[in-house]
XYZ file of C-alpha atoms in Angstrom:
396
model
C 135.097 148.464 74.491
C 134.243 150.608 77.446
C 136.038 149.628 80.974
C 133.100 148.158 82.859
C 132.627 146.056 79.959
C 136.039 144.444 79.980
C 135.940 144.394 83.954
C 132.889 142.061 83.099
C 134.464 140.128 80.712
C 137.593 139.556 83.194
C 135.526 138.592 85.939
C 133.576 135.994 83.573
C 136.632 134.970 82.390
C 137.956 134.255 85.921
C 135.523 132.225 86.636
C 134.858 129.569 83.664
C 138.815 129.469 84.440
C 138.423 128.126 87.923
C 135.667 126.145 87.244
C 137.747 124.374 84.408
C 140.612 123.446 87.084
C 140.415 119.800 88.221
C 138.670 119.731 91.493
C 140.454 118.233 94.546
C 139.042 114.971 95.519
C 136.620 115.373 98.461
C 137.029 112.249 101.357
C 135.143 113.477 104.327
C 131.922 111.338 105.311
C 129.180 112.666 103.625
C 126.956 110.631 105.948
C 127.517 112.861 108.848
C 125.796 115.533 107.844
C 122.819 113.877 107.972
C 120.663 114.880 110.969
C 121.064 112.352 114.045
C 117.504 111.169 114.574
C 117.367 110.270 110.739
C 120.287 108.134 110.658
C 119.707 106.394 114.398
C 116.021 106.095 114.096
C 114.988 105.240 110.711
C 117.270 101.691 109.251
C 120.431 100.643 110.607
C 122.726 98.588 108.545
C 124.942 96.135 110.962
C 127.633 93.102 110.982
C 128.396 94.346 107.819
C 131.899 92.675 105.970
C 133.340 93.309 102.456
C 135.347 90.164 100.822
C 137.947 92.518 99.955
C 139.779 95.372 100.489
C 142.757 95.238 97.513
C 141.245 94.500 94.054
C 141.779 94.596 90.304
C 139.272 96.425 87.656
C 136.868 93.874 86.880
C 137.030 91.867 90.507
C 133.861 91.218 92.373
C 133.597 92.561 95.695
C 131.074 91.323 98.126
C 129.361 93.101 100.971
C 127.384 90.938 103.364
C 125.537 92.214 106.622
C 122.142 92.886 107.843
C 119.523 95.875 108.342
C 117.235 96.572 110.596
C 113.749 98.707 109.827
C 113.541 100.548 113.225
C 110.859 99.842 115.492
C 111.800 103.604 116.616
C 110.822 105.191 113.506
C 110.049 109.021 113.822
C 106.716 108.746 112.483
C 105.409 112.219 113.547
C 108.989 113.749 111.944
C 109.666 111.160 108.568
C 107.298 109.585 106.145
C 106.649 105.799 106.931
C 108.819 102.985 105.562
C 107.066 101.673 102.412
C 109.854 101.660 99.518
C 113.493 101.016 99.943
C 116.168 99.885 97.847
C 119.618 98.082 98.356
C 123.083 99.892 96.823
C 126.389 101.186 97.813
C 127.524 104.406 97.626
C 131.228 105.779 96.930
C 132.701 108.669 95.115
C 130.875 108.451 91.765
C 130.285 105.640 89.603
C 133.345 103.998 90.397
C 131.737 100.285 90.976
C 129.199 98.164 89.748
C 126.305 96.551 91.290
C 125.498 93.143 89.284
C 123.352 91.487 92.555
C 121.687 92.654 95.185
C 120.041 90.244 97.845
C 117.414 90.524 100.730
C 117.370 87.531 102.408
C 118.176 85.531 99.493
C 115.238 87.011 97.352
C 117.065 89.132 94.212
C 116.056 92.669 94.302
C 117.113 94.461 91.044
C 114.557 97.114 91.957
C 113.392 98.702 94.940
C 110.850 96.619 97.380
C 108.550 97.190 99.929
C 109.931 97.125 103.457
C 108.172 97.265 107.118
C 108.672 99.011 110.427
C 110.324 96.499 112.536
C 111.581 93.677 110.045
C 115.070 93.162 109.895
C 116.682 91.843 106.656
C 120.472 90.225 105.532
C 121.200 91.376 103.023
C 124.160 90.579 99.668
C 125.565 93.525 97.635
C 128.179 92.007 94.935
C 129.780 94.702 92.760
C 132.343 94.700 90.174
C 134.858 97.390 90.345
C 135.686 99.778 86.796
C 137.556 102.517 87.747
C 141.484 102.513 89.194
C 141.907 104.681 92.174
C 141.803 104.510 96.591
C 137.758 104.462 97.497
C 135.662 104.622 100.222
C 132.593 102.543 99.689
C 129.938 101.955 101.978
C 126.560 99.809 101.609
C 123.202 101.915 101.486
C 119.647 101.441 101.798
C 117.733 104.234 100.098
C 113.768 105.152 101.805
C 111.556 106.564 99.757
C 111.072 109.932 100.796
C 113.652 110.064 103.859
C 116.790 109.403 102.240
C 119.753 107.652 101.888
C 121.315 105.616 105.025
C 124.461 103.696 104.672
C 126.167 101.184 106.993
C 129.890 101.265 107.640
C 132.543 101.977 104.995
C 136.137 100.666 103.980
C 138.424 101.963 101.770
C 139.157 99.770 98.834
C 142.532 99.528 96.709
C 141.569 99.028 92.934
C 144.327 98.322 90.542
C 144.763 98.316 87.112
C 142.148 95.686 85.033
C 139.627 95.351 82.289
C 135.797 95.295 83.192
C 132.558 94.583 81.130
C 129.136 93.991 81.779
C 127.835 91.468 78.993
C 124.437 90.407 78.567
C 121.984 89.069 75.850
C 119.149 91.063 74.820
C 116.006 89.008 75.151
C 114.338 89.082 71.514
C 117.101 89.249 69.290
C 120.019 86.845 71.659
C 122.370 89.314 70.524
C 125.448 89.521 73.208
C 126.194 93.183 74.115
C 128.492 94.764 76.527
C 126.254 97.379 78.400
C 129.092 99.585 79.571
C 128.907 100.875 75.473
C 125.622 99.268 74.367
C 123.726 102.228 72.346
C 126.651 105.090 73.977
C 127.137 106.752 70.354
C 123.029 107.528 70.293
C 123.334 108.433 73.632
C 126.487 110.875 72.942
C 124.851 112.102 69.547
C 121.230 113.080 71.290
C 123.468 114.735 74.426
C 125.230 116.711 71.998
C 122.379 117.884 69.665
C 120.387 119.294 72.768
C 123.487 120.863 74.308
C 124.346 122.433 71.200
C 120.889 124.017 70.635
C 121.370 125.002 74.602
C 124.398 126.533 74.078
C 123.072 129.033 70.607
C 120.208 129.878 73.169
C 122.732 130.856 75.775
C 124.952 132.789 73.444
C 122.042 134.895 71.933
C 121.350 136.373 75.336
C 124.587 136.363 76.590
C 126.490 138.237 73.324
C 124.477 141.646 74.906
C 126.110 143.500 77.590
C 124.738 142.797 81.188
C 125.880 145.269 83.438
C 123.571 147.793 81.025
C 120.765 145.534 81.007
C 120.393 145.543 85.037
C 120.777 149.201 84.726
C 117.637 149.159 82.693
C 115.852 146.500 84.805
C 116.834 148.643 87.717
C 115.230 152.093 86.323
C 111.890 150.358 85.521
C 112.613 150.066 81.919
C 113.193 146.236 81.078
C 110.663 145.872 78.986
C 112.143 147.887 76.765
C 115.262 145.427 76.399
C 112.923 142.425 74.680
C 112.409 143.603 71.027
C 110.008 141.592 67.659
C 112.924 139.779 67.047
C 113.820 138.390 70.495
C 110.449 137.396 70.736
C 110.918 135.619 67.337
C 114.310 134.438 67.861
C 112.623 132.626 71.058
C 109.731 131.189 69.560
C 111.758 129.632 67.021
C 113.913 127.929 69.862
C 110.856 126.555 71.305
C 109.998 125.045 68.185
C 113.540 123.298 67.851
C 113.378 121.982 71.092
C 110.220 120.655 70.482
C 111.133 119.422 67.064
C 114.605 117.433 68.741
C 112.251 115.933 71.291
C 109.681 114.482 68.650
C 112.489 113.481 66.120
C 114.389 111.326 68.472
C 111.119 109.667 69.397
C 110.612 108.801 66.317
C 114.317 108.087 65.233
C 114.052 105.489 67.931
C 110.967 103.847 66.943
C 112.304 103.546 63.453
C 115.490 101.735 64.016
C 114.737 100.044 67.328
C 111.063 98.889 66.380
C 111.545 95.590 68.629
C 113.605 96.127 71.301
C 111.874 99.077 73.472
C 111.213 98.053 76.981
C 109.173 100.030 79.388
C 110.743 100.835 82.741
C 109.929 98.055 85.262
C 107.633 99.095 88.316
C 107.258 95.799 90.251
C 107.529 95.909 93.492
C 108.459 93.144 96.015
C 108.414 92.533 99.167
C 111.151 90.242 100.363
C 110.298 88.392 103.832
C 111.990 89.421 106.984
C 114.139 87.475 109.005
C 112.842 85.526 112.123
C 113.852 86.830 115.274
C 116.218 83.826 116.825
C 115.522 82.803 120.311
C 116.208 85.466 123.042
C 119.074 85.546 125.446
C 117.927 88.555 127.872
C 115.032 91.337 128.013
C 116.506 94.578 128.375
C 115.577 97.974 128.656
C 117.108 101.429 129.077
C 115.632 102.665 132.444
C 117.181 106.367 131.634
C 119.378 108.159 129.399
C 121.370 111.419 130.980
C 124.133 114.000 128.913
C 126.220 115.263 131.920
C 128.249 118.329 130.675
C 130.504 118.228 133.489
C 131.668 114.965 132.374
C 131.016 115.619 128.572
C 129.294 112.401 128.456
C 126.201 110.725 127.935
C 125.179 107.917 130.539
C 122.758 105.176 130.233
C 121.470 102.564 132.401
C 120.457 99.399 131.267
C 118.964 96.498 133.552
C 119.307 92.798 131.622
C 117.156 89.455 132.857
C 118.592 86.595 131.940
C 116.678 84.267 130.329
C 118.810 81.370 129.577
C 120.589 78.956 131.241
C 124.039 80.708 130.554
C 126.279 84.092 131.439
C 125.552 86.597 128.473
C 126.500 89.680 128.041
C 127.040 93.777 126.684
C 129.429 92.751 123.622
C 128.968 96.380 121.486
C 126.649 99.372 120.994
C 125.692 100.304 117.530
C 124.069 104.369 116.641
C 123.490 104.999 113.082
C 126.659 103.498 110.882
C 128.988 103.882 113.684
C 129.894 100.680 116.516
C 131.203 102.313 119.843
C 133.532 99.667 120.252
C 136.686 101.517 122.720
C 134.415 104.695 123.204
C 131.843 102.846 125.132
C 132.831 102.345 128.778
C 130.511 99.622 131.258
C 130.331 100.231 134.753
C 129.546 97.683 136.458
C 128.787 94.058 136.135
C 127.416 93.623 132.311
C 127.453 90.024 132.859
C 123.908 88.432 132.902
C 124.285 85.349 134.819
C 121.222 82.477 134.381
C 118.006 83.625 135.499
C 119.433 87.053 137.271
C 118.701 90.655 137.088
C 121.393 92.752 136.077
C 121.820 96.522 136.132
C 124.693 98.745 134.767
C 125.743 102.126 133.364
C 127.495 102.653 129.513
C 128.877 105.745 129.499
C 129.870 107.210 125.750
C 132.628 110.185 125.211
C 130.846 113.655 123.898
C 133.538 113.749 121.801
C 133.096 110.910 120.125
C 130.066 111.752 119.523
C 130.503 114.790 118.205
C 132.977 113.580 115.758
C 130.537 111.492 114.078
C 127.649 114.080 114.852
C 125.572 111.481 116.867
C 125.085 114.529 119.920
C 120.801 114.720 118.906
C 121.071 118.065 121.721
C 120.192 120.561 119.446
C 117.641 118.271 116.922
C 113.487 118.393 117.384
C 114.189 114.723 118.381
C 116.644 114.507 122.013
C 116.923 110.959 122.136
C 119.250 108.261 122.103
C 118.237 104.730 119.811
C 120.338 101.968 118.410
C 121.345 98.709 118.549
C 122.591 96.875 121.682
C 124.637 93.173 120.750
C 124.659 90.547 123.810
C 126.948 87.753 123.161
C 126.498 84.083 125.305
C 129.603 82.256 125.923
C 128.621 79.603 122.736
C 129.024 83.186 120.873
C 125.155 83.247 119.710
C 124.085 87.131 119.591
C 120.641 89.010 120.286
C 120.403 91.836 119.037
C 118.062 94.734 121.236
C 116.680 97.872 120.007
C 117.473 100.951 121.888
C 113.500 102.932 121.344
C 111.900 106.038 121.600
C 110.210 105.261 124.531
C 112.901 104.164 126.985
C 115.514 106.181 125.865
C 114.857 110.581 126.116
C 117.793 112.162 126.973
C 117.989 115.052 129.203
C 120.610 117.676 128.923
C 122.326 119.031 131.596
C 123.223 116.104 133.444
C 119.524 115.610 135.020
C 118.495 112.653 135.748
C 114.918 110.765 135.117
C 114.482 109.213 138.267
């Protein structure tokens, strides 16, 4: 075996051994990579609650809250809001979904959604696998992505878990966690097996000679009658695997094939309650000096009691300490109120919410006033009120 050969094999060997080593477990929030505009401007998932936070395998755990289709939506950047659909997300399939609710109507499947609707919404999972995870609702739009609201990290201990249910012609009770898992194993297996052969056909040849080849202008010369053979009759296995486990299945599950379900509804949106106080954002302004971005916001009372600036939502994340009023945020009855929130750049940057260097430099989100009998109005922070500009400039 000539050196470069084994220096090949080494390398090879190297690697299928570090890909075989368990791989650490990975806990930083995906979510954040996501580009600003996307996950401020498009849905917003808020007052969202889980039942739990310690648990057994097999517990339920609910997630309530609500989402909000943004009036904001980028439609010149993102496709419109047609399709969504309701889920969680955490580190593999470590829970699972047995409801899912949009304002009370189920919604096994995804549903058709509208710019400017807002929606509460019910998630109840069970969990199946032991461990520490970090689970966080999502609402999936077609062609735009996944958005998620906020997450907690839930303690799962040691259970049993099952997912029964009764197939509809023959009232046979199956668990679906192993319902038809040895045909699905035995097909898996088959096609990786005939995979594999293919692989090790090409692969038994040396490499490093073959690019020499390819590299001299003489690769043609590397595919001989019987590779071309060899290949064709591959093809026809792969073809023959497909057509024999169509008809494998017909023959011993002649009644219970089901096509895949496309309905589509379209759940009704929640009605706006009675409003507390207009608002707007007169102008938005990142001061560098300050590392900080600045907002004012004048409030008119439109009640006959004091409400006012309770929270700030962007995206997934509720400002909560990091937002800082200045001045009176109390709307007293039938007054005009005007004040300045001022938000840390580094809080910002934390949860990559800083849209400075995005095609879209603008601030949206969620603003919650609060009366003193606690009801809440939520306010959209929009395109149109909102541009930031850099620098510490100022609109007026």
């Amino acid at each position: 075996m000539s050196r470069i050969r084994r220096l090949a094999l080494a390398l090879a060997a190297a690697i299928l051994g570090g890909l075989a080593l368990a791989p650490t477990p990975a806990y930083a929030h995906g979510e954040e990579t996501q580009q600003a505009f996307v996950r401020t401007s498009t849905v917003i998932l808020y007052d969202v609650e889980f039942s739990t936070t310690s648990m057994n395998v097999g517990d339920p755990l609910v997630i309530r809250g609500k989402l909000r289709v943004m009036n904001s939506w980028p439609d010149h950047t993102v496709a419109q809001p047609e399709t969504g659909f309701l889920s969680i997300v955490a580190p593999g399939p470590k829970f699972l979904v047995k409801k899912r609710r949009l304002n009370g109507v189920s919604t096994p499947q995804s549903v058709r959604i509208e710019k400017g609707a807002t929606y509460d919404f019910m998630i109840r999972a069970v969990a199946k696998d032991e461990g520490r995870w970090h689970v966080h609702p999502s609402f999936s739009v077609h062609d735009v992505g996944t958005l998620v609201g906020v997450g907690r990290w839930i303690d799962v201990g040691p259970g049993e878990v099952t997912n029964p249910a009764t197939l509809a012609r023959s009232d046979e009770r199956v668990d679906l966690l192993t319902f038809g898992l040895d045909r699905v194993v035995t097909w898996h297996l088959l096609g990786a097996g005939l995979v594999l052969a293919y692989m090790l056909y090409w692969l038994r040849r040396s490499v490093i000679a073959r690019n020499a080849l390819v590299e001299d202008g003489r690769g043609q010369s590397l595919i001989k009658r019987r590779d071309l053979v060899t290949g064709g009759v591959f093809a026809v296995l792969a073809i023959a695997l497909l057509a024999g486990g169509y008809l494998v299945t017909r023959a011993t599950l002649p009644e219970q094939l089901l096509p895949l379900q496309v309905a589509r509804l379209a759940p009704p949106a929640s009605e706006a309650p009675p409003a507390l106080v207009e608002s707007e954002i007169d102008r938005a302004v990142w001061d560098d000096a300050a590392d900080e971005l600045r907002f004012t916001v004048t409030t008119e009372n439109e009640t006959g009691s004091a409400v006012h600036l309770a929270t700030m939502q962007v995206g997934e994340i509720e400002f909560g300490r990091a937002m800082r009023v200045r001045g009176d945020s109390v709307a007293r009855p039938v007054e005009q109120t005007t004040f300045t929130v001022a938000v840390a750049g580094r809080f910002l940057r934390e949860h990559n919410l800083l849209p400075l260097a995005e095609p879209q430099v603008r601030i949206t989100g969620l603003l919650f006033f609060e009366d003193r009998q606690g009801r809440e109005q939520v306010t959209e922070v929009d395109e149109v009120t909102s541009p930031v500009l850099p620098g510490g400039q100022d609109l007026g």
